[in-house]
Short mmCIF file of C-alpha atoms in Angstrom, two decimals:
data_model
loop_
_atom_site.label_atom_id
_atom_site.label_comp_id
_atom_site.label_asym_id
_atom_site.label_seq_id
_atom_site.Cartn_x
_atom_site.Cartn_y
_atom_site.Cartn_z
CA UNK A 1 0.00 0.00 0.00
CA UNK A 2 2.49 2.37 1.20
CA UNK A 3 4.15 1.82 -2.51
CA UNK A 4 1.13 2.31 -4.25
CA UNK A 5 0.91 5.71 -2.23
CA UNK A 6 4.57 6.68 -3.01
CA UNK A 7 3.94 6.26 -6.83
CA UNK A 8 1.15 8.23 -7.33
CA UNK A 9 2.72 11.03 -4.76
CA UNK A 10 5.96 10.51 -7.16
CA UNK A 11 3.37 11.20 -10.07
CA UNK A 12 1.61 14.19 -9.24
CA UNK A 13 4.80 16.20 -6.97
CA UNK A 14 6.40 16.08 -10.60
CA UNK A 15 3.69 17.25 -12.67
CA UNK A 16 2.31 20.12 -10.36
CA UNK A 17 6.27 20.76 -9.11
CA UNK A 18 4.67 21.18 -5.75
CA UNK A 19 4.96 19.29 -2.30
CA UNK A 20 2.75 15.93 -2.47
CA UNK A 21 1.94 14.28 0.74
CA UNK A 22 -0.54 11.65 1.94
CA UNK A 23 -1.24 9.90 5.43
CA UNK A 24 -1.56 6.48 5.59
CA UNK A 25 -4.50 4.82 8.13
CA UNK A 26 -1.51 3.69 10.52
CA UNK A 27 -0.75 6.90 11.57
CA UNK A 28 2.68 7.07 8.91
CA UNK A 29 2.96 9.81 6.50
CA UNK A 30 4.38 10.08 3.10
CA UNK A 31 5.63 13.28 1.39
CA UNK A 32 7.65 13.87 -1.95
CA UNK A 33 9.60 17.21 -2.65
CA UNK A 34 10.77 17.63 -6.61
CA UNK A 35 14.11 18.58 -6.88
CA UNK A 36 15.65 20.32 -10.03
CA UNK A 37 17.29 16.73 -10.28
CA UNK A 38 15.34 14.10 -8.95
CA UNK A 39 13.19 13.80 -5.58
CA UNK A 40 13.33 13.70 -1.63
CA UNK A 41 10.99 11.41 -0.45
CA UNK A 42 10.03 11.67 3.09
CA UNK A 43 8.54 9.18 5.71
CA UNK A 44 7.03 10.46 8.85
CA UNK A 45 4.91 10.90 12.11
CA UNK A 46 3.17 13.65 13.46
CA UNK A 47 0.91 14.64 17.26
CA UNK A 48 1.74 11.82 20.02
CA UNK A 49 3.86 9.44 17.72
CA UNK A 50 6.13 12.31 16.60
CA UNK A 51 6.20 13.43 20.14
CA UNK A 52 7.78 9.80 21.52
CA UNK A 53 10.35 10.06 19.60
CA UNK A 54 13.71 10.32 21.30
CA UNK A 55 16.08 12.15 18.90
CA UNK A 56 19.12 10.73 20.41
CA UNK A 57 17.83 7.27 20.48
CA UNK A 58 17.04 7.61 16.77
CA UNK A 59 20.25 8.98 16.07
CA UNK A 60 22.37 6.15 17.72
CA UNK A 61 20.36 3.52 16.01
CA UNK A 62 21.03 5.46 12.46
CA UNK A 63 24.36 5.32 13.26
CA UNK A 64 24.49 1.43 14.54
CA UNK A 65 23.42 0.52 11.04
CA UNK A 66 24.47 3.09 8.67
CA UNK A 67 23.53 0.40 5.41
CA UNK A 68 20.40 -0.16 6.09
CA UNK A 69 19.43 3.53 7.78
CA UNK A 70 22.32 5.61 7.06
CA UNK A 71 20.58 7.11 3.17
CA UNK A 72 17.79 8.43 5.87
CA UNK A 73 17.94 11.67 7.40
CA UNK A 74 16.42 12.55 10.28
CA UNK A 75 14.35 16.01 10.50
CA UNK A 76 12.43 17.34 13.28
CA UNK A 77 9.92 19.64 11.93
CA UNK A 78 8.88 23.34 13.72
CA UNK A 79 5.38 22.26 13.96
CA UNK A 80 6.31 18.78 16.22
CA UNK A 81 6.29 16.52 12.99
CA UNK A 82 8.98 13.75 12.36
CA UNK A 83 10.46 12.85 8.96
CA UNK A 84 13.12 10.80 7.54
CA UNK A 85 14.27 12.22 4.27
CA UNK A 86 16.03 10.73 1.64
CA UNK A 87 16.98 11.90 -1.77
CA UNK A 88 16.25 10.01 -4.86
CA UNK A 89 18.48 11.02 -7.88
CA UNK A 90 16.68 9.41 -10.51
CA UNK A 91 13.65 7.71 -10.25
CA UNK A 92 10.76 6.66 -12.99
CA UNK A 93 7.25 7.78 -12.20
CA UNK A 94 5.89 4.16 -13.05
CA UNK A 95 8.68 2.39 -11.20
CA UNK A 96 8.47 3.00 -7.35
CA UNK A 97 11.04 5.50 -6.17
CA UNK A 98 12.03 3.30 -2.94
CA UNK A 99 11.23 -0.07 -2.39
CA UNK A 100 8.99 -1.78 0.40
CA UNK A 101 12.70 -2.82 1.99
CA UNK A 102 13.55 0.86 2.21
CA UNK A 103 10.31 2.20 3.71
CA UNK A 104 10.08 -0.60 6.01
CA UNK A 105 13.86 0.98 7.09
CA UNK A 106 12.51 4.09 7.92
CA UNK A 107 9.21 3.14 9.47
CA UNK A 108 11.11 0.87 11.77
CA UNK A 109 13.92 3.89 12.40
CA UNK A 110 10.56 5.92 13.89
CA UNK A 111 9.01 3.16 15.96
#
C-alpha cells in the first residue's frame, strides 16, 4: 500500500512541481519534494507518535546501522512533525522511487 501511495505522490509532486503528501490509516505519513534533479521522499509521524520520539535514540540507532538507515535523514519539523528524508536522484514515475525494503527501514527507524 504504502508503494502504491509513493507512486502516485511521485506522479503528481512532478507534474504540479509542488509538495505531495498523503497519510496512511496507521498513523505514517508520506511526502515527496521535486528537486531540479530528482526527488526527496520523506517518511514520517506527526501529534503523540512524533512526540515519543527520542532524537538521540534515533540517532544512535542510524548510526548502529548506517547500510540499512544511514541514506535516511532525520528532521524534526517546527510544527512537532517527524520525517526521515532521503533523496532520490533518478527515479521513474511508473517504477516506485524506494522499495517496500527501504520504507520498512525508515518506518522501523521511527518506531
Amino acid at each position: 500500500m504504502a508503494q502504491e501511495l509513493l507512486m502516485a505522490l511521485v506522479r503528481r509532486a512532478s507534474a504540479e512541481q509542488a509538495i505531495a503528501f498523503a497519510s496512511l490509516a496507521d498513523g505514517l505519513q508520506l511526502l515527496v519534494y521535486p528537486l531540479e534533479r530528482g526527488l526527496v521522499v520523506g517518511v514520517g509521524r506527526e501529534g503523540e507518535r512524533a512526540q515519543r520520539i527520542d532524537a538521540a535514540w534515533l540517532l544512535q540507532r542510524r548510526a548502529g546501522d548506517m547500510a540499512r538507515f544511514g541514506p535516511w535523514l532525520p528532521a524534526c519539523l517546527k510544527d512537532g512533525r517527524w520525517f526521515l528524508l532521503r533523496r532520490v536522484a533518478a527515479f521513474d514515475p511508473e517504477v516506485p522511487a524506494l522499495d517496500q525494503e527501504q520504507l520498512d527501514a525508515a518506518e522501523e527507524l521511527l518506531s
